[in-house]
Amino acid sequence: STLLRCMNLLDPPTSGRILFKGEEITRPGVDVRRLRQSIGFVFQHFALYRHLTVQDNVTLGLLKIKKLNAREARQKASHELERVGMYEHREKYPAQLSGGQKQRAAIVRALAMDPAVLFLDEPTSSLDPEMSREVVNVINKLYLDNVTMICVTHDAFLAKYISDSIVFLDEGGVVAEDIAERLFYDHPDPRIRQFYLGVIDRK
C-alpha cells in the first residue's frame, strides 16, 4: 500500500526515483495534479462519497477535473458502469450496495478518468469469497480490455489468477519477480514456496 501511495505521490518517497511514461516524477517541481490525472487509484476501503449516488460518485471527477459538461459526464459514467455490470445500480447510494458492488463502483470511478494505469490497493481484503469473485471477474475483464493495472494484495490466490507477473516484497525489498507458475512451484527460496503452499493446496 505504501508503494502505491509513493507511486502517485500521495506519500513522497524518501529515497530513490520513480519513472512514469519516461518522466522522473520524483524530481522537484513535478506537476502532481497532472500526474494523478493519468493514474487511477482504487482504495482498499472504497472511499466513495456516502451522500452521492453511484452515478454522481463517478461523474464528480469528470465534471470537476475533466471539465466535461453534465451530459457528457453522464454518458461517460453510464458507459463505464455498463462495462463492469453496475449500470442498474447507478441511482443507489453506497449504503445500499454490497461490498463487491462498492468496490466495482470505486473501480468505475477510477476508470472513468481514462487513466494510463490503474492502481488497486488490496481490492478484495474486506470482501467475502463471493464478493471477491465479483471483483476478480471485473479485473480480468479489464485485463482483456487492455487496461494496465498494478494490484497490491496479500492474497496469493488472487495474485495467481489476475496477474501476468508477480513481484514478491519482503521487509521493503524485492525478493522475487516472476510469473505465478514459477513462484508457486519452482522457486529456490523456501520462504516463497512456503508462502504459496496454501494456494497450491487450494487449487
Short mmCIF file of C-alpha atoms in Angstrom, two decimals:
data_model
loop_
_atom_site.label_atom_id
_atom_site.label_comp_id
_atom_site.label_asym_id
_atom_site.label_seq_id
_atom_site.Cartn_x
_atom_site.Cartn_y
_atom_site.Cartn_z
CA SER A 1 0.00 0.00 0.00
CA THR A 2 2.84 2.38 0.83
CA LEU A 3 4.47 1.59 -2.51
CA LEU A 4 1.31 2.51 -4.41
CA ARG A 5 0.94 5.74 -2.44
CA CYS A 6 4.54 6.63 -3.26
CA MET A 7 3.99 5.86 -6.94
CA ASN A 8 1.28 8.53 -7.25
CA LEU A 9 2.98 10.83 -4.70
CA LEU A 10 0.30 10.62 -2.02
CA ASP A 11 3.30 9.77 0.19
CA PRO A 12 6.55 11.41 -1.03
CA PRO A 13 9.32 8.77 -1.37
CA THR A 14 12.26 9.29 0.99
CA SER A 15 14.79 7.91 -1.49
CA GLY A 16 15.13 6.52 -5.00
CA ARG A 17 13.45 7.57 -8.24
CA ILE A 18 10.11 6.78 -9.88
CA LEU A 19 9.79 6.91 -13.66
CA PHE A 20 6.35 7.12 -15.26
CA LYS A 21 5.96 7.21 -19.05
CA GLY A 22 9.63 8.12 -19.32
CA GLU A 23 9.42 11.04 -16.88
CA GLU A 24 11.01 11.13 -13.45
CA ILE A 25 8.07 12.06 -11.25
CA THR A 26 10.12 12.33 -8.06
CA ARG A 27 12.06 15.34 -9.37
CA PRO A 28 11.41 18.76 -7.83
CA GLY A 29 8.63 20.77 -9.45
CA VAL A 30 6.70 17.87 -10.95
CA ASP A 31 3.04 18.70 -11.65
CA VAL A 32 1.37 16.32 -9.18
CA ARG A 33 -2.16 17.24 -10.26
CA ARG A 34 -1.38 16.42 -13.89
CA LEU A 35 0.33 13.18 -12.87
CA ARG A 36 -2.66 11.95 -10.87
CA GLN A 37 -4.95 12.51 -13.82
CA SER A 38 -3.05 9.67 -15.53
CA ILE A 39 -3.21 7.28 -12.56
CA GLY A 40 -6.46 5.70 -11.36
CA PHE A 41 -6.43 4.72 -7.68
CA VAL A 42 -8.87 2.23 -6.14
CA PHE A 43 -8.56 2.41 -2.36
CA GLN A 44 -8.83 -0.55 -0.01
CA HIS A 45 -11.95 0.79 1.70
CA PHE A 46 -13.71 2.13 -1.42
CA ALA A 47 -13.60 5.86 -0.42
CA LEU A 48 -16.99 6.54 -2.02
CA TYR A 49 -18.89 9.69 -1.07
CA ARG A 50 -21.77 8.43 1.04
CA HIS A 51 -24.07 11.36 0.22
CA LEU A 52 -23.76 10.81 -3.56
CA THR A 53 -25.30 8.14 -5.77
CA VAL A 54 -23.05 5.75 -7.66
CA GLN A 55 -23.51 7.80 -10.83
CA ASP A 56 -22.71 11.05 -9.03
CA ASN A 57 -19.59 9.48 -7.48
CA VAL A 58 -18.43 8.63 -10.99
CA THR A 59 -19.34 11.93 -12.64
CA LEU A 60 -17.82 14.17 -9.96
CA GLY A 61 -14.26 13.88 -11.26
CA LEU A 62 -15.43 14.16 -14.86
CA LEU A 63 -17.12 17.47 -14.07
CA LYS A 64 -14.50 18.97 -11.74
CA ILE A 65 -11.25 17.69 -13.26
CA LYS A 66 -12.01 16.66 -16.84
CA LYS A 67 -14.32 19.68 -17.21
CA LEU A 68 -16.96 17.73 -19.15
CA ASN A 69 -20.46 19.15 -19.29
CA ALA A 70 -23.24 17.34 -17.42
CA ARG A 71 -24.50 15.41 -20.45
CA GLU A 72 -21.02 14.22 -21.45
CA ALA A 73 -20.23 13.22 -17.87
CA ARG A 74 -23.45 11.17 -17.57
CA GLN A 75 -22.77 9.44 -20.88
CA LYS A 76 -19.21 8.57 -19.87
CA ALA A 77 -20.35 7.35 -16.45
CA SER A 78 -23.10 5.21 -17.99
CA HIS A 79 -20.62 3.61 -20.39
CA GLU A 80 -18.18 2.70 -17.63
CA LEU A 81 -20.92 1.47 -15.29
CA GLU A 82 -22.24 -0.78 -18.03
CA ARG A 83 -18.72 -2.05 -18.61
CA VAL A 84 -18.50 -3.60 -15.13
CA GLY A 85 -22.16 -4.53 -14.64
CA MET A 86 -23.08 -1.62 -12.37
CA TYR A 87 -25.43 0.38 -14.58
CA GLU A 88 -28.57 -0.92 -12.87
CA HIS A 89 -27.21 0.32 -9.52
CA ARG A 90 -26.38 3.83 -10.74
CA GLU A 91 -29.07 5.59 -8.64
CA LYS A 92 -28.19 3.79 -5.42
CA TYR A 93 -26.19 5.26 -2.57
CA PRO A 94 -23.12 3.44 -1.18
CA ALA A 95 -25.06 2.29 1.91
CA GLN A 96 -27.41 0.37 -0.41
CA LEU A 97 -24.60 -1.60 -2.08
CA SER A 98 -22.86 -4.83 -1.18
CA GLY A 99 -19.12 -4.78 -0.59
CA GLY A 100 -18.44 -6.15 -4.06
CA GLN A 101 -20.70 -3.53 -5.64
CA LYS A 102 -18.95 -0.76 -3.70
CA GLN A 103 -15.59 -1.96 -4.97
CA ARG A 104 -16.88 -2.14 -8.55
CA ALA A 105 -18.23 1.40 -8.19
CA ALA A 106 -14.82 2.56 -6.97
CA ILE A 107 -13.18 0.88 -9.97
CA VAL A 108 -15.64 2.60 -12.33
CA ARG A 109 -14.90 5.99 -10.78
CA ALA A 110 -11.19 5.49 -11.45
CA LEU A 111 -11.71 4.09 -14.96
CA ALA A 112 -13.95 6.99 -16.00
CA MET A 113 -10.93 9.30 -15.85
CA ASP A 114 -9.22 7.24 -18.62
CA PRO A 115 -6.03 6.65 -16.64
CA ALA A 116 -2.86 5.29 -18.21
CA VAL A 117 -2.60 2.83 -15.32
CA LEU A 118 -4.98 1.65 -12.61
CA PHE A 119 -3.70 1.05 -9.05
CA LEU A 120 -5.67 -1.42 -6.91
CA ASP A 121 -4.91 -1.44 -3.18
CA GLU A 122 -5.98 -4.73 -1.57
CA PRO A 123 -9.17 -4.84 -3.68
CA THR A 124 -10.63 -7.96 -2.00
CA SER A 125 -9.31 -7.67 1.56
CA SER A 126 -12.64 -6.65 3.12
CA LEU A 127 -14.86 -8.87 0.96
CA ASP A 128 -16.25 -12.36 1.46
CA PRO A 129 -15.40 -15.05 -1.15
CA GLU A 130 -18.49 -14.44 -3.29
CA MET A 131 -17.94 -10.68 -3.42
CA SER A 132 -14.24 -11.25 -4.09
CA ARG A 133 -15.16 -13.28 -7.16
CA GLU A 134 -17.21 -10.32 -8.44
CA VAL A 135 -14.17 -8.06 -8.22
CA VAL A 136 -11.81 -10.65 -9.71
CA ASN A 137 -14.17 -11.05 -12.67
CA VAL A 138 -14.10 -7.28 -13.22
CA ILE A 139 -10.30 -7.17 -13.00
CA ASN A 140 -9.99 -10.00 -15.51
CA LYS A 141 -12.43 -8.24 -17.86
CA LEU A 142 -10.36 -5.06 -17.66
CA TYR A 143 -7.27 -7.10 -18.45
CA LEU A 144 -8.95 -8.37 -21.61
CA ASP A 145 -9.77 -4.73 -22.42
CA ASN A 146 -6.01 -3.98 -22.24
CA VAL A 147 -6.21 -1.89 -19.06
CA THR A 148 -2.78 -1.70 -17.38
CA MET A 149 -3.09 -2.47 -13.67
CA ILE A 150 -0.87 -2.74 -10.61
CA CYS A 151 -2.51 -4.60 -7.74
CA VAL A 152 -1.23 -4.83 -4.16
CA THR A 153 -2.52 -7.87 -2.31
CA HIS A 154 -1.62 -10.27 0.50
CA ASP A 155 -3.87 -12.87 -1.12
CA ALA A 156 -1.60 -15.19 -3.09
CA PHE A 157 -4.62 -16.95 -4.55
CA LEU A 158 -5.84 -13.64 -6.01
CA ALA A 159 -2.39 -12.76 -7.32
CA LYS A 160 -2.15 -16.10 -9.10
CA TYR A 161 -5.33 -15.60 -11.08
CA ILE A 162 -5.18 -11.93 -12.06
CA SER A 163 -1.54 -11.27 -12.88
CA ASP A 164 0.94 -11.61 -15.72
CA SER A 165 3.83 -11.05 -13.33
CA ILE A 166 4.15 -11.08 -9.54
CA VAL A 167 6.63 -9.04 -7.52
CA PHE A 168 7.18 -10.51 -4.05
CA LEU A 169 8.16 -7.89 -1.46
CA ASP A 170 9.59 -8.60 1.98
CA GLU A 171 10.78 -6.01 4.50
CA GLY A 172 10.75 -3.27 1.88
CA GLY A 173 12.75 -5.10 -0.76
CA VAL A 174 12.06 -7.14 -3.88
CA VAL A 175 12.67 -10.80 -3.05
CA ALA A 176 11.42 -12.27 -6.31
CA GLU A 177 9.74 -11.28 -9.57
CA ASP A 178 8.36 -13.89 -11.94
CA ILE A 179 5.25 -15.43 -13.43
CA ALA A 180 2.95 -17.17 -10.96
CA GLU A 181 3.77 -20.72 -12.06
CA ARG A 182 7.48 -20.41 -11.29
CA LEU A 183 6.92 -18.61 -7.99
CA PHE A 184 4.38 -21.20 -6.87
CA TYR A 185 6.04 -24.40 -7.94
CA ASP A 186 9.71 -23.90 -8.76
CA HIS A 187 11.23 -21.04 -6.76
CA PRO A 188 14.52 -21.74 -4.93
CA ASP A 189 13.67 -19.55 -1.92
CA PRO A 190 11.94 -21.76 0.72
CA ARG A 191 10.15 -18.73 2.24
CA ILE A 192 8.39 -18.05 -1.03
CA ARG A 193 7.49 -21.71 -1.56
CA GLN A 194 6.06 -21.83 1.97
CA PHE A 195 4.05 -18.64 1.41
CA TYR A 196 2.42 -20.11 -1.68
CA LEU A 197 1.91 -23.58 -0.25
CA GLY A 198 -1.61 -22.72 0.90
CA VAL A 199 -2.50 -21.52 -2.59
CA ILE A 200 -1.31 -24.76 -4.14
CA ASP A 201 -3.35 -26.73 -1.60
CA ARG A 202 -6.46 -24.70 -2.50
CA LYS A 203 -6.17 -25.37 -6.23
#
